[in-house]
mmCIF file of C-alpha atoms in Angstrom:
data_model
loop_
_atom_site.group_PDB
_atom_site.id
_atom_site.type_symbol
_atom_site.label_atom_id
_atom_site.label_comp_id
_atom_site.label_asym_id
_atom_site.label_seq_id
_atom_site.Cartn_x
_atom_site.Cartn_y
_atom_site.Cartn_z
ATOM 1 C CA MET U 14 0.000 0.000 0.000
ATOM 2 C CA ALA U 15 1.424 3.440 -0.960
ATOM 3 C CA PHE U 16 1.069 6.923 0.457
ATOM 4 C CA ASN U 17 0.890 10.142 -1.524
ATOM 5 C CA SER U 18 4.077 11.918 -0.409
ATOM 6 C CA ARG U 19 2.589 15.375 -0.681
ATOM 7 C CA LEU U 20 0.586 14.985 2.513
ATOM 8 C CA SER U 21 3.439 13.143 4.215
ATOM 9 C CA HIS U 22 5.914 15.892 3.365
ATOM 10 C CA LEU U 23 3.572 18.625 4.496
ATOM 11 C CA LEU U 24 2.935 16.793 7.753
ATOM 12 C CA ALA U 25 6.666 16.435 8.270
ATOM 13 C CA ALA U 26 7.266 20.111 7.445
ATOM 14 C CA VAL U 27 4.597 21.234 9.910
ATOM 15 C CA ALA U 28 6.008 18.898 12.541
ATOM 16 C CA LEU U 29 9.515 20.258 11.876
ATOM 17 C CA ALA U 30 8.317 23.831 12.413
ATOM 18 C CA VAL U 31 6.533 22.844 15.610
ATOM 19 C CA MET U 32 9.628 21.073 16.928
ATOM 20 C CA ALA U 33 11.776 24.121 16.166
ATOM 21 C CA VAL U 34 9.431 26.357 18.182
ATOM 22 C CA PHE U 35 9.230 23.776 20.962
ATOM 23 C CA ALA U 36 13.042 23.450 21.195
ATOM 24 C CA TRP U 37 13.485 27.238 21.218
ATOM 25 C CA ASP U 38 10.874 27.734 23.958
ATOM 26 C CA ALA U 39 12.322 24.885 26.037
ATOM 27 C CA GLY U 40 15.781 26.444 25.792
ATOM 28 C CA ARG U 41 14.387 29.845 26.788
ATOM 29 C CA GLN U 42 12.865 28.301 29.933
ATOM 30 C CA GLY U 43 15.969 26.271 30.746
ATOM 31 C CA LEU U 44 14.260 22.921 30.124
ATOM 32 C CA TRP U 45 17.323 21.344 28.549
ATOM 33 C CA ALA U 46 15.972 17.806 28.309
ATOM 34 C CA ASN U 47 12.957 19.030 26.339
ATOM 35 C CA MET U 48 15.197 21.152 24.127
ATOM 36 C CA VAL U 49 17.414 18.169 23.272
ATOM 37 C CA LEU U 50 14.313 16.074 22.527
ATOM 38 C CA GLY U 51 13.036 18.791 20.189
ATOM 39 C CA VAL U 52 16.373 19.078 18.380
ATOM 40 C CA LEU U 53 16.685 15.300 17.903
ATOM 41 C CA ALA U 54 13.113 14.982 16.613
ATOM 42 C CA GLY U 55 13.728 17.920 14.277
ATOM 43 C CA LEU U 56 16.885 16.296 12.881
ATOM 44 C CA GLY U 57 14.949 13.087 12.309
ATOM 45 C CA LEU U 58 12.288 14.981 10.370
ATOM 46 C CA LEU U 59 14.966 16.708 8.277
ATOM 47 C CA VAL U 60 16.480 13.334 7.406
ATOM 48 C CA PHE U 61 13.044 11.987 6.467
ATOM 49 C CA LEU U 62 12.370 14.942 4.164
ATOM 50 C CA ALA U 63 15.811 14.724 2.556
ATOM 51 C CA VAL U 64 15.582 10.982 1.918
ATOM 52 C CA THR U 65 12.058 11.000 0.486
ATOM 53 C CA TYR U 66 12.757 13.948 -1.803
ATOM 54 C CA SER U 67 15.939 12.295 -3.069
ATOM 55 C CA MET U 68 13.919 9.200 -4.029
ATOM 56 C CA ARG U 69 11.728 11.096 -6.472
ATOM 57 C CA ARG U 70 12.300 9.852 -10.047
ATOM 58 C CA ASN U 71 10.617 12.768 -11.815
ATOM 59 C CA PRO U 72 10.360 16.189 -10.140
ATOM 60 C CA ASP U 73 7.128 16.855 -12.023
ATOM 61 C CA GLU U 74 5.395 13.782 -10.593
ATOM 62 C CA PRO U 75 4.394 13.203 -6.976
ATOM 63 C CA ALA U 76 6.695 10.712 -5.304
ATOM 64 C CA VAL U 77 5.395 7.605 -3.614
ATOM 65 C CA VAL U 78 6.388 6.890 -0.058
ATOM 66 C CA GLY U 79 6.287 3.267 0.977
ATOM 67 C CA PRO U 80 4.746 1.949 4.158
ATOM 68 C CA GLU U 81 8.168 1.820 5.837
ATOM 69 C CA ASP U 82 8.755 5.559 5.274
ATOM 70 C CA ALA U 83 5.245 6.388 6.428
ATOM 71 C CA GLY U 84 5.844 4.318 9.546
ATOM 72 C CA ASN U 85 9.034 6.264 10.230
ATOM 73 C CA LEU U 86 7.090 9.514 9.930
ATOM 74 C CA HIS U 87 4.524 8.300 12.444
ATOM 75 C CA ILE U 88 7.329 7.339 14.841
ATOM 76 C CA LEU U 89 8.793 10.827 14.555
ATOM 77 C CA LEU U 90 5.409 12.469 15.047
ATOM 78 C CA ASP U 91 4.931 10.390 18.195
ATOM 79 C CA GLN U 92 8.075 11.992 19.644
ATOM 80 C CA MET U 93 6.435 15.424 19.487
ATOM 81 C CA PRO U 94 5.215 16.457 22.959
ATOM 82 C CA ILE U 95 2.645 18.784 21.352
ATOM 83 C CA PRO U 96 -0.672 17.196 20.232
ATOM 84 C CA LEU U 97 -1.148 17.222 16.440
ATOM 85 C CA VAL U 98 -4.673 16.950 14.986
ATOM 86 C CA ARG U 99 -6.009 16.502 11.442
ATOM 87 C CA HIS U 100 -9.446 17.683 10.338
ATOM 88 C CA ALA U 101 -11.112 17.522 6.918
ATOM 89 C CA ALA U 102 -14.600 18.564 5.852
ATOM 90 C CA GLY U 103 -17.116 15.759 6.149
ATOM 91 C CA GLU U 104 -15.184 13.767 8.724
ATOM 92 C CA GLY U 105 -14.312 14.093 12.388
ATOM 93 C CA PRO U 106 -10.976 15.274 13.768
ATOM 94 C CA ARG U 107 -8.231 12.676 14.066
ATOM 95 C CA ALA U 108 -5.277 12.378 16.415
ATOM 96 C CA LEU U 109 -1.993 12.199 14.494
ATOM 97 C CA ASN U 110 0.491 11.501 17.279
ATOM 98 C CA ARG U 111 0.845 9.980 20.718
ATOM 99 C CA ALA U 112 0.386 13.318 22.520
ATOM 100 C CA ALA U 113 -2.954 13.884 20.770
ATOM 101 C CA ARG U 114 -4.104 10.321 21.408
ATOM 102 C CA GLY U 115 -3.256 10.684 25.094
ATOM 103 C CA LEU U 116 -4.983 14.049 25.414
ATOM 104 C CA PHE U 117 -8.240 12.931 23.795
ATOM 105 C CA GLY U 118 -8.180 9.309 24.964
ATOM 106 C CA THR U 119 -8.477 7.789 21.483
ATOM 107 C CA ASP U 120 -6.514 5.717 18.967
ATOM 108 C CA ASP U 121 -7.678 7.736 15.951
ATOM 109 C CA LEU U 122 -11.056 9.509 15.698
ATOM 110 C CA ILE U 123 -11.548 12.201 18.349
ATOM 111 C CA VAL U 124 -14.925 12.087 20.081
ATOM 112 C CA THR U 125 -14.456 13.509 23.572
ATOM 113 C CA GLY U 126 -13.720 17.217 23.260
ATOM 114 C CA ALA U 127 -14.565 17.352 19.534
ATOM 115 C CA GLU U 128 -17.434 19.785 20.169
ATOM 116 C CA VAL U 129 -14.868 22.332 21.409
ATOM 117 C CA LEU U 130 -11.984 21.398 19.119
ATOM 118 C CA VAL U 131 -13.714 21.427 15.719
ATOM 119 C CA PRO U 132 -15.056 25.020 15.879
ATOM 120 C CA ALA U 133 -11.642 26.233 17.010
ATOM 121 C CA VAL U 134 -9.806 24.438 14.184
ATOM 122 C CA THR U 135 -12.278 25.300 11.420
ATOM 123 C CA GLY U 136 -12.740 28.893 12.545
ATOM 124 C CA ALA U 137 -9.080 29.749 13.081
ATOM 125 C CA VAL U 138 -7.248 31.848 10.532
ATOM 126 C CA ALA U 139 -4.076 30.195 9.272
ATOM 127 C CA GLY U 140 -1.106 31.633 11.127
ATOM 128 C CA SER U 141 -3.173 32.748 14.139
ATOM 129 C CA SER U 142 -3.161 31.110 17.561
ATOM 130 C CA PRO U 143 -6.603 31.281 19.200
ATOM 131 C CA VAL U 144 -6.818 29.896 22.721
ATOM 132 C CA LEU U 145 -9.394 27.291 23.693
ATOM 133 C CA SER U 146 -10.246 25.683 27.018
ATOM 134 C CA LEU U 147 -10.007 21.901 26.882
ATOM 135 C CA PHE U 148 -10.220 19.469 29.793
ATOM 136 C CA GLY U 149 -9.662 22.261 32.295
ATOM 137 C CA ARG U 150 -6.550 23.685 30.598
ATOM 138 C CA SER U 151 -5.840 26.371 28.010
ATOM 139 C CA TYR U 152 -4.363 25.492 24.598
ATOM 140 C CA ALA U 153 -3.138 27.757 21.818
ATOM 141 C CA VAL U 154 -4.302 26.361 18.470
ATOM 142 C CA GLY U 155 -1.904 26.695 15.534
ATOM 143 C CA VAL U 156 -3.566 25.880 12.213
ATOM 144 C CA SER U 157 -2.169 25.174 8.734
ATOM 145 C CA GLU U 158 -4.309 24.310 5.726
ATOM 146 C CA ILE U 159 -3.098 22.007 2.945
ATOM 147 C CA LEU U 160 -4.573 20.437 -0.164
ATOM 148 C CA SER U 161 -4.549 16.673 -0.536
ATOM 149 C CA ASP U 162 -6.164 14.226 -2.932
ATOM 150 C CA ASP U 163 -9.186 14.257 -0.601
ATOM 151 C CA GLY U 164 -9.530 18.065 -0.649
ATOM 152 C CA ALA U 165 -8.652 20.705 1.921
ATOM 153 C CA VAL U 166 -7.206 19.374 5.171
ATOM 154 C CA ARG U 167 -6.454 21.354 8.305
ATOM 155 C CA LEU U 168 -3.572 20.410 10.581
ATOM 156 C CA ALA U 169 -3.649 21.838 14.091
ATOM 157 C CA THR U 170 -1.145 21.891 16.936
ATOM 158 C CA LEU U 171 -2.357 22.288 20.513
ATOM 159 C CA THR U 172 0.199 24.022 22.709
ATOM 160 C CA ASP U 173 -0.539 24.006 26.440
ATOM 161 C CA VAL U 174 -0.339 27.667 27.522
ATOM 162 C CA GLU U 175 -2.022 27.285 30.917
ATOM 163 C CA MET U 176 1.207 27.947 32.773
ATOM 164 C CA GLU U 177 2.043 31.074 30.768
ATOM 165 C CA MET U 178 -1.501 32.463 31.088
ATOM 166 C CA ASN U 179 -1.569 31.865 34.837
ATOM 167 C CA LYS U 180 1.788 33.584 35.247
ATOM 168 C CA ALA U 181 0.625 36.543 33.160
ATOM 169 C CA GLU U 182 -2.584 36.827 35.195
ATOM 170 C CA ALA U 183 -0.654 36.755 38.460
ATOM 171 C CA ALA U 184 1.851 39.363 37.265
ATOM 172 C CA ALA U 185 -0.895 41.679 35.977
ATOM 173 C CA LEU U 186 -2.800 41.465 39.260
ATOM 174 C CA ARG U 187 0.331 42.142 41.306
ATOM 175 C CA ASP U 188 1.125 45.204 39.186
ATOM 176 C CA THR U 189 -2.426 46.508 39.582
ATOM 177 C CA LEU U 190 -2.434 45.953 43.337
ATOM 178 C CA HIS U 191 0.934 47.642 43.691
ATOM 179 C CA ILE U 192 -0.271 50.768 41.876
ATOM 180 C CA LEU U 193 -3.612 50.918 43.700
ATOM 181 C CA SER U 194 -2.160 50.348 47.156
ATOM 182 C CA HIS U 195 0.545 52.946 46.529
ATOM 183 C CA GLU U 196 -1.953 55.590 45.429
ATOM 184 C CA ILE U 197 -4.404 54.819 48.244
ATOM 185 C CA MET U 198 -1.676 54.942 50.889
ATOM 186 C CA ASN U 199 -0.354 58.233 49.536
ATOM 187 C CA SER U 200 -3.808 59.773 49.939
ATOM 188 C CA LEU U 201 -4.710 58.053 53.204
ATOM 189 C CA THR U 202 -1.596 58.823 55.235
ATOM 190 C CA PRO U 203 -2.065 62.634 55.333
ATOM 191 C CA VAL U 204 -5.791 62.219 56.106
ATOM 192 C CA ALA U 205 -5.012 60.183 59.234
ATOM 193 C CA SER U 206 -2.226 62.572 60.225
ATOM 194 C CA LEU U 207 -4.320 65.715 59.794
ATOM 195 C CA ALA U 208 -7.221 64.147 61.729
ATOM 196 C CA ASP U 209 -4.895 63.515 64.700
ATOM 197 C CA ILE U 210 -3.532 67.078 64.521
ATOM 198 C CA ALA U 211 -7.014 68.597 64.366
ATOM 199 C CA THR U 212 -8.111 66.472 67.329
ATOM 200 C CA SER U 213 -5.207 67.761 69.406
ATOM 201 C CA TYR U 214 -6.153 71.373 68.560
ATOM 202 C CA LEU U 215 -9.782 70.832 69.562
ATOM 203 C CA ALA U 216 -8.757 69.252 72.872
ATOM 204 C CA GLN U 217 -7.851 72.762 74.061
ATOM 205 C CA GLU U 218 -11.311 74.137 73.257
ATOM 206 C CA LYS U 219 -14.707 73.642 74.915
ATOM 207 C CA GLY U 220 -18.302 73.661 73.784
ATOM 208 C CA GLU U 221 -20.932 71.247 72.438
ATOM 209 C CA ASN U 222 -20.009 71.759 68.783
ATOM 210 C CA VAL U 223 -16.317 71.374 69.551
ATOM 211 C CA GLU U 224 -16.995 68.106 71.345
ATOM 212 C CA ALA U 225 -19.022 66.765 68.390
ATOM 213 C CA ALA U 226 -16.285 67.800 65.965
ATOM 214 C CA GLY U 227 -13.714 66.067 68.166
ATOM 215 C CA GLU U 228 -15.714 62.825 68.131
ATOM 216 C CA ALA U 229 -16.052 63.011 64.350
ATOM 217 C CA LEU U 230 -12.301 63.519 63.942
ATOM 218 C CA GLU U 231 -11.541 60.620 66.284
ATOM 219 C CA MET U 232 -13.847 58.401 64.242
ATOM 220 C CA LEU U 233 -12.158 59.566 61.041
ATOM 221 C CA SER U 234 -8.757 58.798 62.528
ATOM 222 C CA ARG U 235 -9.847 55.312 63.626
ATOM 223 C CA ARG U 236 -11.324 54.509 60.209
ATOM 224 C CA ALA U 237 -8.218 55.788 58.436
ATOM 225 C CA GLY U 238 -6.018 53.680 60.708
ATOM 226 C CA SER U 239 -8.163 50.597 60.076
ATOM 227 C CA LEU U 240 -8.005 51.118 56.327
ATOM 228 C CA THR U 241 -4.231 51.648 56.507
ATOM 229 C CA ARG U 242 -3.771 48.297 58.263
ATOM 230 C CA PHE U 243 -6.048 46.664 55.715
ATOM 231 C CA ILE U 244 -4.053 48.038 52.754
ATOM 232 C CA GLU U 245 -0.759 47.054 54.389
ATOM 233 C CA ALA U 246 -2.025 43.508 54.789
ATOM 234 C CA TYR U 247 -3.070 43.370 51.153
ATOM 235 C CA ARG U 248 0.243 44.762 49.943
ATOM 236 C CA SER U 249 1.708 41.315 50.606
ATOM 237 C CA VAL U 250 0.114 40.197 47.338
ATOM 238 C CA ALA U 251 1.596 43.086 45.374
ATOM 239 C CA ARG U 252 5.037 42.502 46.908
ATOM 240 C CA LEU U 253 5.046 38.791 46.111
ATOM 241 C CA PRO U 254 8.507 38.165 44.585
ATOM 242 C CA GLU U 255 9.226 35.874 41.669
ATOM 243 C CA PRO U 256 9.382 32.281 42.959
ATOM 244 C CA VAL U 257 12.844 30.762 43.349
ATOM 245 C CA LEU U 258 12.258 27.243 42.011
ATOM 246 C CA GLN U 259 13.920 24.124 43.365
ATOM 247 C CA PRO U 260 12.962 20.429 43.162
ATOM 248 C CA VAL U 261 10.682 19.669 46.119
ATOM 249 C CA ASP U 262 8.986 16.516 47.403
ATOM 250 C CA ALA U 263 5.412 17.833 47.674
ATOM 251 C CA GLY U 264 4.321 14.974 49.932
ATOM 252 C CA ARG U 265 7.109 15.645 52.421
ATOM 253 C CA LEU U 266 6.346 19.378 52.343
ATOM 254 C CA VAL U 267 2.650 18.856 53.093
ATOM 255 C CA GLU U 268 3.411 16.466 55.973
ATOM 256 C CA GLU U 269 5.709 19.078 57.539
ATOM 257 C CA ILE U 270 3.112 21.845 57.161
ATOM 258 C CA VAL U 271 0.295 19.750 58.653
ATOM 259 C CA ALA U 272 2.308 18.623 61.706
ATOM 260 C CA PRO U 273 1.893 21.806 63.826
ATOM 261 C CA PHE U 274 -1.814 22.070 62.881
ATOM 262 C CA ARG U 275 -2.341 18.485 64.004
ATOM 263 C CA ALA U 276 -0.668 19.200 67.335
ATOM 264 C CA THR U 277 -2.416 22.454 68.239
ATOM 265 C CA SER U 278 -5.698 22.948 66.371
ATOM 266 C CA GLY U 279 -7.882 20.324 68.046
ATOM 267 C CA VAL U 280 -8.891 19.094 64.576
ATOM 268 C CA VAL U 281 -8.427 15.555 63.268
ATOM 269 C CA PHE U 282 -6.163 15.567 60.200
ATOM 270 C CA GLU U 283 -6.135 12.747 57.647
ATOM 271 C CA VAL U 284 -3.199 12.934 55.238
ATOM 272 C CA THR U 285 -2.551 10.616 52.286
ATOM 273 C CA VAL U 286 0.350 10.886 49.842
ATOM 274 C CA ALA U 287 0.397 8.853 46.627
ATOM 275 C CA GLU U 288 3.497 6.785 45.938
ATOM 276 C CA GLY U 289 5.958 7.548 43.164
ATOM 277 C CA LEU U 290 5.106 11.219 42.778
ATOM 278 C CA PRO U 291 7.656 13.261 40.817
ATOM 279 C CA ARG U 292 9.472 16.118 42.502
ATOM 280 C CA VAL U 293 8.033 19.514 41.629
ATOM 281 C CA LEU U 294 9.886 22.762 40.933
ATOM 282 C CA LEU U 295 8.615 25.071 43.695
ATOM 283 C CA ASP U 296 9.513 28.018 45.858
ATOM 284 C CA GLU U 297 9.098 26.068 49.088
ATOM 285 C CA SER U 298 8.516 29.083 51.346
ATOM 286 C CA GLN U 299 5.836 30.551 49.062
ATOM 287 C CA ILE U 300 3.956 27.293 48.534
ATOM 288 C CA SER U 301 4.163 26.605 52.275
ATOM 289 C CA GLN U 302 2.470 29.948 52.977
ATOM 290 C CA ALA U 303 -0.218 29.234 50.375
ATOM 291 C CA VAL U 304 -1.000 25.808 51.876
ATOM 292 C CA ILE U 305 -0.976 27.264 55.412
ATOM 293 C CA ASN U 306 -3.542 29.887 54.359
ATOM 294 C CA VAL U 307 -5.922 27.231 53.012
ATOM 295 C CA LEU U 308 -5.384 24.939 56.018
ATOM 296 C CA THR U 309 -6.093 27.843 58.387
ATOM 297 C CA ASN U 310 -9.376 28.520 56.587
ATOM 298 C CA ALA U 311 -10.252 24.810 56.753
ATOM 299 C CA VAL U 312 -9.616 24.650 60.511
ATOM 300 C CA GLU U 313 -11.649 27.821 61.129
ATOM 301 C CA ALA U 314 -14.479 26.459 58.968
ATOM 302 C CA THR U 315 -14.907 23.447 61.292
ATOM 303 C CA GLU U 316 -15.401 25.546 64.426
ATOM 304 C CA GLY U 317 -18.675 24.605 66.078
ATOM 305 C CA CYS U 318 -18.912 21.338 64.114
ATOM 306 C CA GLU U 319 -19.284 18.049 65.955
ATOM 307 C CA ASP U 320 -17.036 16.314 63.416
ATOM 308 C CA ARG U 321 -13.985 18.580 63.161
ATOM 309 C CA ARG U 322 -11.924 16.955 60.443
ATOM 310 C CA VAL U 323 -9.587 18.097 57.642
ATOM 311 C CA VAL U 324 -8.587 15.678 54.874
ATOM 312 C CA VAL U 325 -5.417 16.390 52.898
ATOM 313 C CA SER U 326 -4.247 14.381 49.886
ATOM 314 C CA VAL U 327 -1.277 14.708 47.554
ATOM 315 C CA GLY U 328 -1.663 12.902 44.231
ATOM 316 C CA ALA U 329 -0.925 12.990 40.519
ATOM 317 C CA GLY U 330 -2.890 14.960 37.932
ATOM 318 C CA ALA U 331 -2.371 15.642 34.217
ATOM 319 C CA GLN U 332 1.330 16.577 34.134
ATOM 320 C CA ALA U 333 0.912 17.972 37.623
ATOM 321 C CA VAL U 334 0.912 17.212 41.328
ATOM 322 C CA VAL U 335 -2.409 18.041 42.998
ATOM 323 C CA ILE U 336 -2.785 18.959 46.689
ATOM 324 C CA ARG U 337 -6.403 18.703 47.891
ATOM 325 C CA ILE U 338 -7.558 20.145 51.222
ATOM 326 C CA SER U 339 -11.078 19.238 52.379
ATOM 327 C CA ASP U 340 -12.942 20.095 55.577
ATOM 328 C CA THR U 341 -16.186 19.100 57.295
ATOM 329 C CA GLY U 342 -17.347 22.691 57.738
ATOM 330 C CA PRO U 343 -20.692 24.064 56.500
ATOM 331 C CA GLY U 344 -19.269 24.960 53.074
ATOM 332 C CA VAL U 345 -18.680 28.165 51.168
ATOM 333 C CA PRO U 346 -21.739 30.487 51.144
ATOM 334 C CA ASP U 347 -23.361 30.748 47.711
ATOM 335 C CA ALA U 348 -23.097 34.533 47.816
ATOM 336 C CA LEU U 349 -19.314 34.287 48.180
ATOM 337 C CA ARG U 350 -18.554 31.599 45.594
ATOM 338 C CA ALA U 351 -18.422 33.868 42.551
ATOM 339 C CA ASN U 352 -15.855 36.165 44.204
ATOM 340 C CA LEU U 353 -14.123 33.593 46.375
ATOM 341 C CA PHE U 354 -10.598 34.434 45.178
ATOM 342 C CA THR U 355 -11.281 38.120 44.541
ATOM 343 C CA ALA U 356 -9.457 40.818 46.446
ATOM 344 C CA PHE U 357 -11.172 41.884 49.708
ATOM 345 C CA ALA U 358 -13.820 39.108 49.526
ATOM 346 C CA THR U 359 -14.395 37.583 52.970
ATOM 347 C CA SER U 360 -17.214 36.267 55.154
ATOM 348 C CA LYS U 361 -15.249 36.663 58.410
ATOM 349 C CA PRO U 362 -16.053 39.636 60.673
ATOM 350 C CA LYS U 363 -12.353 40.470 61.076
ATOM 351 C CA GLY U 364 -11.109 39.001 57.803
ATOM 352 C CA THR U 365 -9.170 40.960 55.195
ATOM 353 C CA GLY U 366 -9.836 38.705 52.208
ATOM 354 C CA THR U 367 -6.120 38.180 51.607
ATOM 355 C CA GLY U 368 -5.658 34.503 52.538
ATOM 356 C CA LEU U 369 -7.203 32.674 49.588
ATOM 357 C CA ASN U 370 -6.297 35.419 47.138
ATOM 358 C CA LEU U 371 -2.624 35.314 48.128
ATOM 359 C CA ALA U 372 -2.645 31.505 48.015
ATOM 360 C CA ARG U 373 -4.035 31.561 44.480
ATOM 361 C CA GLN U 374 -1.553 34.231 43.345
ATOM 362 C CA ILE U 375 1.297 32.046 44.602
ATOM 363 C CA ALA U 376 -0.100 29.040 42.735
ATOM 364 C CA LEU U 377 -0.535 31.104 39.556
ATOM 365 C CA ALA U 378 3.025 32.436 39.834
ATOM 366 C CA HIS U 379 4.173 28.796 39.764
ATOM 367 C CA GLY U 380 2.198 28.146 36.587
ATOM 368 C CA GLY U 381 -0.457 26.266 38.544
ATOM 369 C CA ASN U 382 -3.786 27.170 40.089
ATOM 370 C CA LEU U 383 -5.952 26.997 43.201
ATOM 371 C CA GLN U 384 -9.613 26.138 42.694
ATOM 372 C CA LEU U 385 -12.714 25.237 44.668
ATOM 373 C CA VAL U 386 -13.798 21.685 43.805
ATOM 374 C CA GLU U 387 -17.548 21.237 43.530
ATOM 375 C CA GLY U 388 -19.403 18.407 45.271
ATOM 376 C CA GLY U 389 -18.936 16.567 48.571
ATOM 377 C CA MET U 390 -16.815 18.141 51.309
ATOM 378 C CA THR U 391 -15.562 21.696 50.888
ATOM 379 C CA THR U 392 -12.384 21.068 48.904
ATOM 380 C CA PHE U 393 -9.682 23.365 47.582
ATOM 381 C CA ALA U 394 -7.181 21.927 45.102
ATOM 382 C CA PHE U 395 -3.705 23.218 44.296
ATOM 383 C CA THR U 396 -2.504 22.154 40.834
ATOM 384 C CA LEU U 397 1.288 22.411 40.529
ATOM 385 C CA PRO U 398 2.798 21.566 37.108
ATOM 386 C CA VAL U 399 5.542 19.001 36.676
ATOM 387 C CA ARG U 400 8.133 20.438 34.290
ATOM 388 C CA GLY U 401 11.010 18.980 32.336
#
């Protein structure tokens, strides 16, 4: 059985371009193993293209690639860590390499996720990179259109950009908070100072109106002081430094964080750590603070409950380690769910709304996320990507 080489060559050329971009990006991020993999796969594709073109008898006629050459192309495509998808009019999308088959859970025809994938592939302009949400992650779709014996065919690459988008979101929020807190503090500080000065002047005077003015100034001073403390607490998010990443055993880290809670909180802690988890590149001090914030909320949520229990698990996700923290409290109020991770959102009388927000910003800065998991116990899940 023979293959028309035109499609094979175009597939190889697209794959070569993808591998070049992948190797460059891996090198930029210091992921040397991925960069070497990209370079080797790219060299293999170059060899394939050179050999098949040299076998053409007549430049004006399409060459025929035998099953062995086609098999070699499929082997090379399987080395690509980026999912590659084929879509033609009148038929469903198909997975062209191992990464695509793993992502969509299929050997060929894509069913699960096709309702999101097909509109993105067919609607994308060649050369653009629209972003779609697929299986809880964000993918940039790169599309090329070719002509084959069967008509127009679209080839699409799906590049996972969840980490980059999360980092960008975290950086943008930190910049915004820094500017806002700076401007608010600049305006608030003289207000509090002038209120104190005016109060001291009025202390030397007497009369009903003077007394009322003094009380108003004291109230103004107290409110200004309260707001100053609030802004200072929230500045911790804006001042969050870039994480210093080192390989960390997430299971060991969680066990160490839980130990003092178990000894002092009066809450029963159940901790499970899956075996064989990969080490994760983390800033240990930052992630520790993020986990502590969520654990503190979990412990406080169980106050007044007969069954005071917090369940913590560390397991594997899709190219990630997932830390889940569940509690037996009454749950998150419906009115708070939509703004749960928003600045200043809190249901506590003396809360500042910084705990969960800071925890999520730390997770985002690591290319991961912190989310509320629906159903069952109140559960928050940290997703921390495994890189390299």
